[in-house]
Short mmCIF file of C-alpha atoms in Angstrom, two decimals:
data_model
loop_
_atom_site.label_atom_id
_atom_site.label_comp_id
_atom_site.label_asym_id
_atom_site.label_seq_id
_atom_site.Cartn_x
_atom_site.Cartn_y
_atom_site.Cartn_z
CA MET K 1418 10.66 108.73 -20.93
CA GLY K 1419 8.64 106.77 -23.46
CA SER K 1420 9.00 107.54 -27.12
CA LYS K 1421 6.39 109.63 -28.90
CA SER K 1422 4.99 109.22 -32.38
CA SER K 1423 4.42 112.28 -34.52
CA THR K 1424 1.43 110.62 -36.18
CA THR K 1425 -1.50 108.66 -34.86
CA THR K 1426 -2.31 105.44 -36.70
CA THR K 1427 -5.65 103.77 -36.28
CA THR K 1428 -6.68 100.39 -37.55
CA SER K 1429 -9.55 97.98 -37.37
CA PRO K 1430 -8.55 94.74 -35.73
CA LEU K 1431 -8.38 91.56 -37.74
CA THR K 1432 -11.21 89.28 -36.68
CA ALA K 1433 -10.62 85.62 -35.84
CA LEU K 1434 -13.46 83.26 -34.94
CA ILE K 1435 -12.47 80.00 -33.24
CA ILE K 1436 -15.25 77.41 -33.47
CA GLY K 1437 -14.67 75.16 -30.46
CA ALA K 1438 -12.58 77.69 -28.54
CA ASN K 1439 -12.88 75.95 -25.17
CA GLY K 1440 -11.43 72.65 -26.39
CA TYR K 1441 -7.86 71.51 -25.91
CA LEU K 1442 -6.67 72.63 -29.34
CA GLY K 1443 -9.18 75.46 -29.71
CA SER K 1444 -8.07 77.22 -26.56
CA ALA K 1445 -4.42 76.99 -27.63
CA ILE K 1446 -5.26 78.41 -31.06
CA SER K 1447 -7.20 81.26 -29.47
CA ARG K 1448 -4.22 82.18 -27.31
CA ALA K 1449 -1.89 81.94 -30.30
CA PHE K 1450 -3.90 84.47 -32.31
CA LEU K 1451 -3.98 86.83 -29.33
CA ARG K 1452 -0.19 86.77 -29.01
CA ALA K 1453 0.46 86.76 -32.77
CA SER K 1454 3.65 88.58 -33.63
CA ASN K 1455 5.40 89.56 -36.85
CA LEU K 1456 2.22 91.10 -38.21
CA PRO K 1457 2.62 94.26 -40.29
CA THR K 1458 2.17 97.18 -37.87
CA PRO K 1459 -0.33 98.14 -36.48
CA ASN K 1460 -2.39 95.01 -37.07
CA PHE K 1461 -3.62 92.69 -34.33
CA PHE K 1462 -6.22 89.97 -33.95
CA ARG K 1463 -9.40 90.31 -31.98
CA VAL K 1464 -10.37 86.76 -31.08
CA TYR K 1465 -13.89 85.44 -30.65
CA GLY K 1466 -14.65 81.97 -29.35
CA LEU K 1467 -17.80 80.05 -30.26
CA ILE K 1468 -18.74 77.70 -27.43
CA ARG K 1469 -21.81 75.63 -26.53
CA ARG K 1470 -21.93 75.95 -22.76
CA PRO K 1471 -22.38 79.22 -20.84
CA SER K 1472 -20.20 77.75 -18.08
CA SER K 1473 -17.17 78.03 -20.39
CA ALA K 1474 -17.66 81.73 -21.17
CA ARG K 1475 -15.91 83.11 -18.10
CA ALA K 1476 -12.70 81.17 -18.76
CA LEU K 1477 -12.52 82.61 -22.28
CA ALA K 1478 -13.24 86.15 -21.14
CA LEU K 1479 -10.45 85.94 -18.56
CA GLN K 1480 -8.05 85.23 -21.43
CA GLU K 1481 -9.35 88.24 -23.43
CA ILE K 1482 -11.22 85.99 -25.85
CA ILE K 1483 -14.73 87.26 -26.55
CA PRO K 1484 -17.13 84.37 -25.87
CA ILE K 1485 -20.09 83.68 -28.15
CA VAL K 1486 -22.41 81.12 -26.58
CA ALA K 1487 -24.50 79.27 -29.17
CA SER K 1488 -25.04 75.67 -30.19
CA LEU K 1489 -25.84 73.89 -33.42
CA SER K 1490 -27.97 71.42 -31.50
CA SER K 1491 -30.87 71.26 -33.94
CA PRO K 1492 -31.59 71.97 -37.61
CA ASP K 1493 -33.43 75.15 -36.59
CA SER K 1494 -30.48 76.52 -34.66
CA LEU K 1495 -28.27 77.39 -37.65
CA ALA K 1496 -29.85 80.78 -38.28
CA ALA K 1497 -29.71 81.68 -34.58
CA VAL K 1498 -26.04 80.73 -34.28
CA THR K 1499 -25.19 82.67 -37.44
CA GLN K 1500 -26.94 85.77 -36.16
CA ALA K 1501 -25.29 85.48 -32.75
CA ILE K 1502 -21.89 85.53 -34.44
CA LEU K 1503 -22.75 88.32 -36.90
CA ALA K 1504 -23.94 90.46 -34.00
CA HIS K 1505 -20.27 90.74 -33.03
CA SER K 1506 -18.86 91.27 -36.51
CA ARG K 1507 -20.18 91.15 -40.05
CA THR K 1508 -16.77 90.40 -41.50
CA TRP K 1509 -14.33 87.64 -40.61
CA ASP K 1510 -10.69 87.51 -41.63
CA VAL K 1511 -10.05 84.06 -40.17
CA ILE K 1512 -12.39 81.26 -39.13
CA VAL K 1513 -10.84 78.25 -37.39
CA VAL K 1514 -12.81 75.01 -37.16
CA CYS K 1515 -11.56 72.76 -34.36
CA THR K 1516 -14.61 70.97 -33.03
CA GLU K 1517 -14.82 67.34 -31.92
CA PRO K 1518 -18.36 65.96 -32.08
CA SER K 1519 -19.55 62.71 -30.61
CA GLN K 1520 -17.76 59.94 -32.48
CA SER K 1521 -20.05 57.10 -31.47
CA ASP K 1522 -22.75 57.87 -34.04
CA PRO K 1523 -21.68 58.27 -37.71
CA VAL K 1524 -25.01 59.85 -38.61
CA ALA K 1525 -24.64 62.50 -35.89
CA GLN K 1526 -21.05 63.12 -36.95
CA ALA K 1527 -22.03 63.63 -40.59
CA ARG K 1528 -24.78 66.03 -39.52
CA HIS K 1529 -22.33 67.95 -37.34
CA TRP K 1530 -19.87 68.52 -40.16
CA HIS K 1531 -22.71 69.42 -42.53
CA ASP K 1532 -23.93 72.04 -40.05
CA ILE K 1533 -20.45 73.46 -39.47
CA LEU K 1534 -19.96 73.87 -43.22
CA ALA K 1535 -23.39 75.52 -43.52
CA LEU K 1536 -22.42 77.91 -40.72
CA VAL K 1537 -19.17 78.82 -42.45
CA ARG K 1538 -21.01 79.43 -45.73
CA GLY K 1539 -23.49 81.73 -44.00
CA LEU K 1540 -20.74 83.72 -42.31
CA ALA K 1541 -18.82 83.96 -45.58
CA GLU K 1542 -21.90 85.22 -47.40
CA ALA K 1543 -22.26 88.03 -44.88
CA SER K 1544 -18.54 88.77 -44.83
CA THR K 1545 -18.26 89.11 -48.59
CA SER K 1546 -21.29 91.41 -48.87
CA ILE K 1547 -20.93 95.17 -48.93
CA HIS K 1548 -22.64 96.56 -45.86
CA PRO K 1549 -22.74 99.70 -43.70
CA SER K 1550 -19.58 100.18 -41.67
CA GLY K 1551 -21.51 101.30 -38.60
CA SER K 1552 -19.79 104.69 -38.51
CA GLY K 1553 -23.06 106.57 -39.02
CA GLY K 1554 -21.74 108.39 -42.06
CA GLY K 1555 -23.18 106.11 -44.66
CA GLU K 1556 -19.80 104.58 -45.45
CA LYS K 1557 -19.62 101.06 -46.77
CA ALA K 1558 -17.29 98.49 -45.25
CA ALA K 1559 -15.11 96.45 -47.57
CA ALA K 1560 -16.04 92.86 -48.23
CA VAL K 1561 -13.74 90.27 -46.62
CA THR K 1562 -13.19 86.74 -47.90
CA PRO K 1563 -12.65 84.56 -44.82
CA LEU K 1564 -9.69 82.23 -44.61
CA VAL K 1565 -11.03 79.03 -43.04
CA LEU K 1566 -8.45 76.88 -41.25
CA TRP K 1567 -10.18 73.51 -40.97
CA SER K 1568 -8.70 71.13 -38.41
CA SER K 1569 -8.44 67.48 -39.31
CA GLY K 1570 -5.51 65.32 -38.18
CA SER K 1571 -2.56 63.22 -39.26
CA LYS K 1572 -4.52 60.04 -38.56
CA ASP K 1573 -6.26 60.79 -41.86
CA TYR K 1574 -3.33 58.99 -43.50
CA GLY K 1575 -3.37 55.87 -41.35
CA THR K 1576 -0.13 54.35 -40.08
CA THR K 1577 3.42 54.12 -41.38
CA LYS K 1578 5.98 51.36 -40.92
CA LEU K 1579 8.04 51.12 -37.75
CA HIS K 1580 11.29 52.94 -37.13
CA GLY K 1581 14.11 51.29 -39.07
CA GLY K 1582 11.78 49.53 -41.49
CA LEU K 1583 12.99 49.26 -45.08
CA GLU K 1584 9.69 50.58 -46.44
CA LEU K 1585 9.32 53.42 -43.93
CA LYS K 1586 8.24 56.69 -45.53
CA ALA K 1587 6.90 59.84 -43.95
CA HIS K 1588 3.32 60.83 -44.61
CA THR K 1589 3.37 63.99 -46.71
CA GLU K 1590 0.32 65.95 -47.77
CA SER K 1591 0.12 63.91 -50.98
CA ALA K 1592 0.00 60.55 -49.17
CA PRO K 1593 -3.14 58.47 -49.75
CA LEU K 1594 -5.81 58.70 -47.08
CA ASP K 1595 -6.60 55.70 -44.88
CA PRO K 1596 -8.25 56.99 -41.70
CA PRO K 1597 -9.40 54.66 -38.93
CA ASP K 1598 -13.17 54.48 -38.58
CA VAL K 1599 -13.23 56.61 -35.46
CA VAL K 1600 -12.04 59.72 -37.40
CA ARG K 1601 -13.38 58.93 -40.87
CA CYS K 1602 -16.27 61.40 -40.67
CA ARG K 1603 -13.88 64.16 -39.64
CA THR K 1604 -11.66 63.38 -42.62
CA GLU K 1605 -14.60 63.43 -45.01
CA GLY K 1606 -15.99 66.64 -43.50
CA ALA K 1607 -12.72 68.48 -44.09
CA LEU K 1608 -12.48 67.23 -47.67
CA ARG K 1609 -16.06 68.33 -48.32
CA ALA K 1610 -15.26 71.84 -47.08
CA LEU K 1611 -12.23 71.98 -49.37
CA GLU K 1612 -14.38 70.84 -52.30
CA VAL K 1613 -17.08 73.45 -51.64
CA ALA K 1614 -14.59 76.30 -51.23
CA GLY K 1615 -12.88 75.41 -54.50
CA GLY K 1616 -16.09 75.06 -56.50
CA LEU K 1617 -18.74 77.38 -57.85
CA GLU K 1618 -22.26 78.05 -56.66
CA GLU K 1619 -25.24 77.38 -58.93
CA ASP K 1620 -25.18 80.99 -60.16
CA GLY K 1621 -21.53 80.69 -61.13
CA SER K 1622 -20.22 82.71 -58.18
CA SER K 1623 -17.48 81.50 -55.86
CA ALA K 1624 -18.23 80.03 -52.46
CA GLY K 1625 -16.95 83.20 -50.79
CA PHE K 1626 -14.30 81.64 -48.56
CA ASP K 1627 -10.95 79.86 -48.82
CA VAL K 1628 -10.25 76.62 -46.98
CA VAL K 1629 -7.00 75.19 -45.69
CA ILE K 1630 -6.95 71.73 -44.10
CA VAL K 1631 -4.57 71.42 -41.15
CA ARG K 1632 -3.50 67.89 -40.26
CA ALA K 1633 -1.56 67.95 -37.02
CA SER K 1634 0.14 65.00 -35.40
CA PRO K 1635 -0.85 64.16 -31.80
CA VAL K 1636 -0.30 67.12 -29.46
CA CYS K 1637 1.10 67.24 -25.95
CA GLY K 1638 1.38 69.76 -23.12
CA TYR K 1639 -0.81 71.17 -20.33
CA SER K 1640 -3.77 68.81 -19.87
CA GLY K 1641 -1.99 66.37 -22.12
CA SER K 1642 -4.54 65.12 -24.66
CA TYR K 1643 -3.63 61.52 -25.51
CA TYR K 1644 -0.14 61.98 -24.11
CA GLY K 1645 -1.94 62.35 -20.81
CA ALA K 1646 -3.14 58.78 -21.30
CA ALA K 1647 0.52 57.74 -21.58
CA LEU K 1648 1.19 59.31 -18.19
CA GLU K 1649 -1.88 57.60 -16.74
CA TYR K 1650 -0.65 54.27 -18.08
CA ALA K 1651 2.72 54.61 -16.37
CA ALA K 1652 1.08 55.70 -13.11
CA ALA K 1653 -1.34 52.76 -13.19
CA PHE K 1654 1.48 50.35 -13.95
CA ALA K 1655 3.50 51.73 -11.06
CA THR K 1656 0.59 51.13 -8.71
CA ALA K 1657 0.03 47.62 -10.07
CA THR K 1658 3.66 46.63 -9.56
CA THR K 1659 3.97 47.91 -5.99
CA THR K 1660 2.85 44.60 -4.46
CA SER K 1661 4.93 42.59 -6.89
CA GLU K 1662 7.99 44.67 -6.05
CA LYS K 1663 7.56 43.91 -2.36
CA ASP K 1664 7.32 40.20 -3.10
CA HIS K 1665 10.08 39.91 -5.68
CA GLY K 1666 12.39 42.87 -5.23
CA ASN K 1667 13.27 45.60 -7.73
CA GLU K 1668 13.49 43.13 -10.61
CA ALA K 1669 9.71 43.18 -10.82
CA LYS K 1670 9.42 46.95 -11.33
CA VAL K 1671 9.72 46.95 -15.09
CA LEU K 1672 7.45 49.11 -17.24
CA LYS K 1673 6.00 46.85 -19.92
CA PHE K 1674 4.36 47.57 -23.26
CA THR K 1675 2.62 45.22 -25.65
CA ALA K 1676 3.64 47.46 -28.59
CA ASP K 1677 6.95 47.26 -30.46
CA ALA K 1678 9.84 49.42 -29.20
CA ASP K 1679 10.25 50.83 -32.74
CA THR K 1680 6.70 52.17 -32.90
CA ILE K 1681 6.89 55.77 -34.07
CA MET K 1682 5.29 58.39 -31.82
CA HIS K 1683 5.38 61.68 -33.70
CA GLY K 1684 3.96 64.57 -31.73
CA VAL K 1685 4.14 68.33 -31.28
CA HIS K 1686 3.43 70.65 -28.38
CA VAL K 1687 -0.05 72.15 -28.57
CA ASP K 1688 1.35 75.72 -28.41
CA ASP K 1689 3.63 75.04 -31.37
CA CYS K 1690 0.73 73.49 -33.24
CA ALA K 1691 -1.40 76.57 -32.57
CA ASP K 1692 1.38 78.85 -33.80
CA ALA K 1693 1.29 76.98 -37.11
CA TYR K 1694 -2.32 78.13 -37.61
CA VAL K 1695 -1.23 81.72 -37.05
CA ALA K 1696 1.68 81.31 -39.47
CA LEU K 1697 -0.71 80.18 -42.20
CA ALA K 1698 -3.10 83.05 -41.49
CA ARG K 1699 -0.30 85.62 -41.44
CA ASN K 1700 1.07 84.53 -44.78
CA ALA K 1701 -2.36 84.38 -46.40
CA LEU K 1702 -3.74 87.67 -45.08
CA PHE K 1703 -0.66 89.71 -45.90
CA ASP K 1704 0.44 87.83 -49.04
CA ILE K 1705 3.87 87.03 -47.68
CA GLY K 1706 5.97 83.92 -47.66
CA THR K 1707 8.25 81.87 -49.85
CA ASP K 1708 7.12 80.78 -53.29
CA SER K 1709 5.88 77.22 -53.43
CA LEU K 1710 4.69 74.77 -56.03
CA ASP K 1711 0.98 74.05 -56.10
CA GLU K 1712 0.52 70.34 -55.46
CA GLY K 1713 -3.20 69.93 -55.22
CA SER K 1714 -5.23 71.83 -57.83
CA GLY K 1715 -4.08 70.63 -61.20
CA ASN K 1716 -1.50 73.41 -61.57
CA ALA K 1717 1.54 71.44 -60.47
CA GLY K 1718 4.76 73.29 -61.09
CA THR K 1719 3.20 76.78 -60.93
CA PRO K 1720 5.04 78.99 -58.41
CA LYS K 1721 2.73 80.60 -55.87
CA SER K 1722 3.13 82.66 -52.73
CA GLY K 1723 1.01 84.34 -50.08
CA ARG K 1724 -2.68 83.47 -50.05
CA ALA K 1725 -2.49 81.77 -53.45
CA ALA K 1726 0.01 79.27 -52.02
CA ILE K 1727 -2.14 78.50 -48.98
CA ALA K 1728 -5.79 78.53 -50.06
CA GLY K 1729 -7.08 75.13 -51.13
CA GLN K 1730 -4.07 73.33 -49.69
CA VAL K 1731 -3.39 70.76 -46.97
CA PHE K 1732 -0.64 71.32 -44.39
CA ASN K 1733 0.76 68.82 -41.94
CA VAL K 1734 2.02 70.00 -38.55
CA SER K 1735 4.45 67.84 -36.58
CA GLY K 1736 7.56 68.02 -34.43
CA ARG K 1737 11.06 68.44 -35.80
CA ARG K 1738 11.58 64.69 -35.51
CA TYR K 1739 9.68 61.67 -34.33
CA GLU K 1740 10.27 59.75 -31.12
CA THR K 1741 10.09 56.01 -30.77
CA LEU K 1742 8.21 54.09 -28.10
CA ALA K 1743 11.64 53.02 -26.83
CA GLU K 1744 12.48 56.69 -26.16
CA VAL K 1745 9.13 57.56 -24.66
CA GLY K 1746 8.96 54.33 -22.65
CA THR K 1747 12.45 54.86 -21.22
CA ALA K 1748 11.54 58.43 -20.22
CA LEU K 1749 8.31 57.25 -18.59
CA ALA K 1750 10.18 54.50 -16.73
CA ALA K 1751 12.68 56.98 -15.34
CA GLU K 1752 9.97 59.45 -14.35
CA TYR K 1753 7.90 56.85 -12.49
CA ASP K 1754 10.88 55.10 -10.84
CA PHE K 1755 10.88 51.87 -12.80
CA THR K 1756 14.11 49.93 -13.10
CA GLY K 1757 13.72 49.23 -16.80
CA THR K 1758 11.41 48.71 -19.76
CA GLN K 1759 10.21 45.79 -21.80
CA PHE K 1760 8.44 45.87 -25.16
CA SER K 1761 6.40 43.47 -27.32
CA VAL K 1762 5.14 41.81 -24.15
CA SER K 1763 2.36 39.24 -24.49
CA ALA K 1764 -1.02 40.03 -22.95
CA ASP K 1765 -0.75 37.31 -20.30
CA GLU K 1766 2.36 39.00 -18.86
CA MET K 1767 0.53 42.26 -18.15
CA PRO K 1768 -0.92 43.16 -14.74
CA GLU K 1769 -4.64 42.51 -14.52
CA ASN K 1770 -5.58 46.04 -13.50
CA VAL K 1771 -3.61 47.82 -16.27
CA ASP K 1772 -5.65 48.66 -19.37
CA TYR K 1773 -3.04 47.79 -21.97
CA GLN K 1774 -5.59 47.33 -24.77
CA SER K 1775 -6.83 50.91 -24.91
CA SER K 1776 -3.25 52.14 -24.59
CA GLU K 1777 -2.54 50.65 -28.01
CA PHE K 1778 -4.21 53.76 -29.44
CA VAL K 1779 -1.36 55.76 -27.88
CA PHE K 1780 1.61 53.39 -27.96
CA GLY K 1781 0.77 51.18 -30.93
CA TYR K 1782 -0.18 53.68 -33.66
CA SER K 1783 3.06 54.10 -35.60
CA GLN K 1784 3.19 57.21 -37.77
CA TRP K 1785 5.88 59.52 -39.14
CA VAL K 1786 4.46 62.82 -40.42
CA SER K 1787 6.36 65.28 -42.61
CA SER K 1788 5.79 68.99 -41.93
CA GLU K 1789 8.36 70.27 -44.42
CA LYS K 1790 5.69 71.99 -46.52
CA ILE K 1791 4.51 74.44 -43.87
CA ARG K 1792 8.08 75.02 -42.66
CA ALA K 1793 9.31 75.92 -46.14
CA LEU K 1794 6.35 78.14 -46.98
CA THR K 1795 5.79 80.06 -43.74
CA GLY K 1796 9.01 79.67 -41.77
CA TRP K 1797 7.10 78.04 -38.92
CA SER K 1798 9.14 75.95 -36.52
CA GLU K 1799 8.46 74.59 -33.06
CA LYS K 1800 9.95 75.98 -29.86
CA ARG K 1801 8.89 73.51 -27.19
CA PRO K 1802 10.81 70.32 -26.33
CA LEU K 1803 9.76 66.82 -27.32
CA PHE K 1804 7.64 64.78 -24.93
CA SER K 1805 10.50 62.52 -23.84
CA GLU K 1806 12.82 65.51 -23.37
CA ASN K 1807 10.58 67.35 -20.91
CA ILE K 1808 8.43 64.61 -19.46
CA HIS K 1809 8.62 65.72 -15.82
CA VAL K 1810 7.30 69.20 -16.65
CA TYR K 1811 4.52 67.73 -18.77
CA ARG K 1812 3.62 65.34 -15.95
CA VAL K 1813 3.40 68.15 -13.39
CA ALA K 1814 1.19 70.20 -15.73
CA TYR K 1815 -1.03 67.22 -16.51
CA GLU K 1816 -1.52 66.31 -12.86
CA ALA K 1817 -2.37 69.93 -12.03
CA ALA K 1818 -4.96 69.96 -14.83
CA LYS K 1819 -6.38 66.67 -13.58
CA ASP K 1820 -6.60 67.94 -9.99
CA GLY K 1821 -8.32 71.07 -11.29
CA GLY K 1822 -11.06 69.06 -12.98
CA SER K 1823 -9.95 69.64 -16.58
CA GLU K 1824 -12.67 68.71 -19.08
CA ASN K 1825 -10.00 67.57 -21.53
CA VAL K 1826 -8.54 65.09 -19.04
CA GLU K 1827 -11.99 63.64 -18.36
CA ARG K 1828 -12.85 63.48 -22.07
CA VAL K 1829 -9.67 61.58 -22.92
CA ARG K 1830 -10.17 59.25 -19.95
CA LYS K 1831 -13.63 58.34 -21.23
CA ARG K 1832 -12.35 57.77 -24.75
CA MET K 1833 -9.61 55.49 -23.54
CA MET K 1834 -12.38 53.46 -21.90
CA GLY K 1835 -14.24 53.26 -25.22
CA ASP K 1836 -16.76 56.08 -24.63
CA TRP K 1837 -16.56 58.38 -27.66
CA ARG K 1838 -19.93 60.04 -27.22
CA GLU K 1839 -18.41 63.47 -26.60
#
């Protein structure tokens, strides 16, 4: 027989809004909040996903994520989007921003991030206002200050030296920023949100929300993101060498890279990355966690914990260690039946129908990212294996996503061809 409780405990669910919930990272974050554990009983998250296209609503609903279909497609749409969200809840415990606008037009990108920040401010204004609870008894619901987890990325810091280099240092949260042009607007948008949240309005009041910037290293798993491009590269190279192998024997079936073997590829599984968002929210909402030293607000050396240690901060998310291109290349070679690998190959040695230039974004961007800060503060740690350790499983998942018409696979394919419009 099941156990019985002598008392009945009721609670209002914690509300989490994921802006961009149908994206590769957004969908993982949505699932992570749904399965969130280690919350003080009887709390749980009710997850809402803001999406642009009605065609994506069914997939969210099937995962028990409440879809909100609305788009910030014009200056006049902000009020409509805000009202569409507030129709579901007036208060928001957590708001996660994980959108990826067109990156081909800097003006459009800047407008996108401006609109997202305006949306967050509007939702925060409603959430921090005292309003009827909806119970019919005239009761007033408590104001809630949203915790905004704003997604940026580890590319904000630029590159590090190669593995084994004398000047190699990991990028910590205090490292100087040097983003490539393709993500610069995203970097600046996140910093602007942090600035607004930490400042005061014209009337001297606070902005009404707390911001945390999350800078994750490249993510893998399922439809693969840019690790999917690594799998595509190996598959294309295998096809290109088939004829050469017939003509010259197995010696010709070598997987070649123009990048250095010591290039650092530091990644993390997308599920582990998503769990890091939940860890930050859990610690902030329930004021738990290990004391830390404030590094970013002029109060260096002041011990803080709970929400005070998280709000206004930047947190990196990365795997327990980095891999090198030598490791990843060797794993790819074994998976696709090559006889060996070769690195630092000149362009004229590459097969004509293999796009080695766009693959430099995957194989040639060396970066080591420290995630010690979030680990020490929240206890977060990853559970999934590294890319090179589980490459066959990741390949099977990626190919299934590709066969199923995954939007993420198609988006990454276009970007690897130089089309960053969406």
